[in-house]
Coordinates of C-alpha atoms in Angstrom, one line a residue:
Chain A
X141 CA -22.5 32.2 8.7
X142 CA -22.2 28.3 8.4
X143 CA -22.9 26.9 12.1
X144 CA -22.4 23.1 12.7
X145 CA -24.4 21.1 15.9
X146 CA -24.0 17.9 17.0
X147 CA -26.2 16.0 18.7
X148 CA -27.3 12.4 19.8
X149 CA -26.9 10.4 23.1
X150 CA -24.4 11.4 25.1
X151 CA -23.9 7.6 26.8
X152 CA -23.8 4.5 24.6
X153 CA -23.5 1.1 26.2
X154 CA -20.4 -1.6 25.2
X155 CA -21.3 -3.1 21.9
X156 CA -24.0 -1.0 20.9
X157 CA -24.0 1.1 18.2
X158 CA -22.9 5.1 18.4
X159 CA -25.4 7.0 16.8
X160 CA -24.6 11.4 16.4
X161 CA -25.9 13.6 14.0
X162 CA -24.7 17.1 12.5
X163 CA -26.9 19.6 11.4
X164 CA -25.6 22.3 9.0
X165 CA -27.1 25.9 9.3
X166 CA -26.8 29.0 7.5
X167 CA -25.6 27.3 4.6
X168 CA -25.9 24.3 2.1
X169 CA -24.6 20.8 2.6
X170 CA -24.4 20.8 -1.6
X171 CA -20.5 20.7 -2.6
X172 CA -19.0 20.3 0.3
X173 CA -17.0 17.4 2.4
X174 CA -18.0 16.8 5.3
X175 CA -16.3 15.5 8.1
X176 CA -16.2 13.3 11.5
X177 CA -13.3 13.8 14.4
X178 CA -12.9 12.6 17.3
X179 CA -10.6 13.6 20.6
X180 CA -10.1 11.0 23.6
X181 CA -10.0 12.8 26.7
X182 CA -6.6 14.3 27.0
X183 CA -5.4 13.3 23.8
X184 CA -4.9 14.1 20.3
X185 CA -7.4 14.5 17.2
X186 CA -8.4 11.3 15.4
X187 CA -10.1 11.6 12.0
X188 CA -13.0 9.0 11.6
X189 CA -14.2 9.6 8.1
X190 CA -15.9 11.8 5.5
X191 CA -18.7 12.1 3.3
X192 CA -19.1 14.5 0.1
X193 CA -22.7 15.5 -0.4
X194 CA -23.1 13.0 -2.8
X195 CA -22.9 10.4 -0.6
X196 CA -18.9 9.5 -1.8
X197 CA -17.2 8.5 2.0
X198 CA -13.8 7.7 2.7
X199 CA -13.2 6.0 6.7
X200 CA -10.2 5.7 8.8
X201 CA -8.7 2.3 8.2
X202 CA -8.7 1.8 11.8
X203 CA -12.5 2.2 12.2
X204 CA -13.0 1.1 8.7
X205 CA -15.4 -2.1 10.0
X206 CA -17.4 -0.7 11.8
X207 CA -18.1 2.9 10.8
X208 CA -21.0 3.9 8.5
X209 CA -21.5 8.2 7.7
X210 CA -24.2 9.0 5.4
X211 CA -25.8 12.3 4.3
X212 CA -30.0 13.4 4.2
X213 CA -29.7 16.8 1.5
X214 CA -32.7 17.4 2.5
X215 CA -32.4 17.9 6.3
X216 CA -28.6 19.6 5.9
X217 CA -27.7 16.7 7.8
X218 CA -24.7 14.1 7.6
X219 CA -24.6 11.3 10.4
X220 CA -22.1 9.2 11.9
X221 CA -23.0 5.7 13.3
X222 CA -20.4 3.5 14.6
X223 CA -21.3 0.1 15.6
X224 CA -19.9 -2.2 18.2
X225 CA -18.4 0.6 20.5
X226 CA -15.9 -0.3 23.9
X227 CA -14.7 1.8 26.0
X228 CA -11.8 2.9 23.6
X229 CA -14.5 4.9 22.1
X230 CA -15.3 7.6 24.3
X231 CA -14.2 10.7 23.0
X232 CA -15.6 14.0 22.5
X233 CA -16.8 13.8 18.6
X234 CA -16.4 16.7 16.5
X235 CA -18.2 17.3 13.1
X236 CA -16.8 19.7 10.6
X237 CA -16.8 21.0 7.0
X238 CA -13.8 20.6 4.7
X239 CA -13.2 23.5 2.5
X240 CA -9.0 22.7 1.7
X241 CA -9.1 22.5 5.5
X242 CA -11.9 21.6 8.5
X243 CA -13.0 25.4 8.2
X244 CA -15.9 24.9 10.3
X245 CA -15.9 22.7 13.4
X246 CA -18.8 22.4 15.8
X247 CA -18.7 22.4 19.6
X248 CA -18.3 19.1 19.8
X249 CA -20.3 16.3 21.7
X250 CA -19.2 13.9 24.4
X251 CA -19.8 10.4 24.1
X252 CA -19.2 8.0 27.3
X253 CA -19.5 4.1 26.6
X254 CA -20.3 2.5 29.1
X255 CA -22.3 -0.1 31.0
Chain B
X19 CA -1.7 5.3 5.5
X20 CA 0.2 8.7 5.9
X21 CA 1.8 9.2 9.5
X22 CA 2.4 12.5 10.7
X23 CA 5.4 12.8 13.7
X24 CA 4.8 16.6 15.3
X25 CA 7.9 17.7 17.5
X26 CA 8.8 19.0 19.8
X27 CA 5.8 17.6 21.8
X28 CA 5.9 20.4 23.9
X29 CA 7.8 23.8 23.3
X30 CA 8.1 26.3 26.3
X31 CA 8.6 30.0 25.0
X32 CA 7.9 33.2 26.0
X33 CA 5.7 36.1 24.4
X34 CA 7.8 38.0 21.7
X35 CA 9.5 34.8 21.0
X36 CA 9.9 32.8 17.4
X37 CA 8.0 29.4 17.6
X38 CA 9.0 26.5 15.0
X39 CA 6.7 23.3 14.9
X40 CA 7.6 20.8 12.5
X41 CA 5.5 18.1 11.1
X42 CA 7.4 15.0 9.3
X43 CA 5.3 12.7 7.3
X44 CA 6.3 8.6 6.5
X45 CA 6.0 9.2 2.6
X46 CA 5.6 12.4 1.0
X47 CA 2.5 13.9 1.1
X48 CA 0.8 14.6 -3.2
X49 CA 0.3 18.1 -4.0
X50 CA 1.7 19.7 -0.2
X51 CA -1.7 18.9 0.9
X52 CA -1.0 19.4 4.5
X53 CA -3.2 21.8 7.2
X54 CA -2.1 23.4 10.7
X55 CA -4.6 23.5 13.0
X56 CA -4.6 25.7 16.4
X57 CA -6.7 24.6 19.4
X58 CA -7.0 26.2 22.8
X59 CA -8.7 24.0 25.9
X60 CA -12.4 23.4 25.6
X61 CA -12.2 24.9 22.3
X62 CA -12.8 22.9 18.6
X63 CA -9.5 23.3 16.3
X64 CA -9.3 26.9 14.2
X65 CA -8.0 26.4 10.5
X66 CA -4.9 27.9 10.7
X67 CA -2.7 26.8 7.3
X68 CA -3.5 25.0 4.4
X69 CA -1.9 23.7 1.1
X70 CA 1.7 23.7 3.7
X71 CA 2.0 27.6 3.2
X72 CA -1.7 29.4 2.6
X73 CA -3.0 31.2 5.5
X74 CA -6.9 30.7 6.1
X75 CA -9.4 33.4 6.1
X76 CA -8.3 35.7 9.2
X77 CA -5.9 34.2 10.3
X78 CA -2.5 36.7 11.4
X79 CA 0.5 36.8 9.2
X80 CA 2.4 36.3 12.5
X81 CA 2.1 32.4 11.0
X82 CA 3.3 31.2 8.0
X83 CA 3.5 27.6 7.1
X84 CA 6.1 26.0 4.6
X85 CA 7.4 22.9 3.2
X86 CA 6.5 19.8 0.7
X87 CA 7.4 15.9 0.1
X88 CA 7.4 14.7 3.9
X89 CA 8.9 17.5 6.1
X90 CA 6.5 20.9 6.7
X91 CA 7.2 23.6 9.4
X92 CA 4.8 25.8 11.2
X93 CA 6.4 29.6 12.0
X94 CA 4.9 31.7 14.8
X95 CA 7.4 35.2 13.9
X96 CA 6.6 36.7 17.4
X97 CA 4.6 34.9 20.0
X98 CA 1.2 36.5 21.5
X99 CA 0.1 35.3 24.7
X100 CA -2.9 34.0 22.7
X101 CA -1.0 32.1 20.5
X102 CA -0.4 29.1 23.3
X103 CA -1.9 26.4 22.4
X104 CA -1.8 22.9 21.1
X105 CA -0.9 22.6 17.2
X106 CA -1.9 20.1 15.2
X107 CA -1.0 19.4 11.2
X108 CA -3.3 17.4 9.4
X109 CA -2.4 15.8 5.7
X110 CA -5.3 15.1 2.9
X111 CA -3.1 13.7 0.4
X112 CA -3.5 10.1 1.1
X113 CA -5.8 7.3 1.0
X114 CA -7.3 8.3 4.3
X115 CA -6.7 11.8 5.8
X116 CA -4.5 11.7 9.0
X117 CA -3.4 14.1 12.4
X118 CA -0.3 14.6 14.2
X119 CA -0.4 13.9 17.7
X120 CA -0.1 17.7 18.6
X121 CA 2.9 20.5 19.8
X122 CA 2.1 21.9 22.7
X123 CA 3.1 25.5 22.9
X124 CA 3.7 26.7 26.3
X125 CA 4.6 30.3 28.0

């Protein structure tokens, strides 16, 4: 059974750079998407971007700038950075695989900015 | 960019009841490529529907999903008491995948 973890630090400081990973266990990263949400506190989902395990990503247009997700094969790992973060950032960041839907989500991971 | 408008925002109901959720998108949406997603508080989403009217793996046949072009519907036939939540539809079609802002389905 595929199981999805995020982790990375749970407080980043205004203008630095977000930084999460996802690990993928009991299962391959190879020919899947792979996914990045996001969910303010008290509000709705927000898709960031996606990667395919070839490295292929596609970004919000809204975070397009300033968002980078790139995949290690090796590790089963995808990773999300997002540079330049404000307060407008902190949400609780989701990772997920796509299989004609976001059929495996992890727990999620909160991420405060803040000075 | 695709933008999805969920209504009602919120929908009060009772157990036993019929739910509709509707999800209407700002152009049509290629191939029906749009997914219903269920989440419950301090929970992560649960695939619910995808291709508009294809139920995931293990999901009830309580829901059914239907539509195409811009307007899509979410059916709940007859309402558990585990079935309130927030709904969300979700459409892969487009440039860049987009959400609804959410139905929240209340007893």
């Amino acid at each position: 059974q595929v199981q999805l973890q995020e982790s990375g630090p749970g407080l980043v400081r205004p203008s630095e750079t977000l930084s999460l990973t996802c690990t993928v266990s009991g299962g391959s990263i190879i020919n899947y998407y792979w996914a990045w949400i996001r969910q303010p506190p008290g509000k709705g989902l927000e898709f960031v971007g996606h990667i395919y395990y070839n490295g292929i990503t596609n970004y919000s247009p809204s975070l397009n700038s300033r968002v980078t997700i790139s995949v290690d094969t090796s590790k089963n790992q995808f990773s999300l950075k997002l540079n330049s973060v404000t307060a407008a950032d902190t949400a609780l960041y989701y990772c997920a695989r796509w299989n004609e839907g976001m059929d495996v989500w992890g727990k999620g991971t909160t991420v405060t900015v803040s000075s | 960019e695709i933008v999805l408008t969920q209504s009602p925002g919120t929908l009060s109901l009772s157990p036993g009841d019929r739910a509709t959720l509707s999800c209407r998108a700002s152009q049509s949406v290629p191939n029906s490529y749009l997914v219903w997603y269920q989440q419950k508080p301090g929970q992560a989403p649960r695939l619910l529907i995808y291709r508009a009217s294809r139920r995931a793996t293990g999901i009830p046949d309580r829901f059914s999903g239907s539509g195409s072009g811009t307007d899509f519907t979410l059916t709940i036939s007859r309402l558990e008491p585990e079935d309130f939540a927030v709904y969300y539809c979700q459409q892969h079609g487009g440039s860049s995948w987009t959400f609804g802002q959410g139905t929240k389905l209340e007893i």
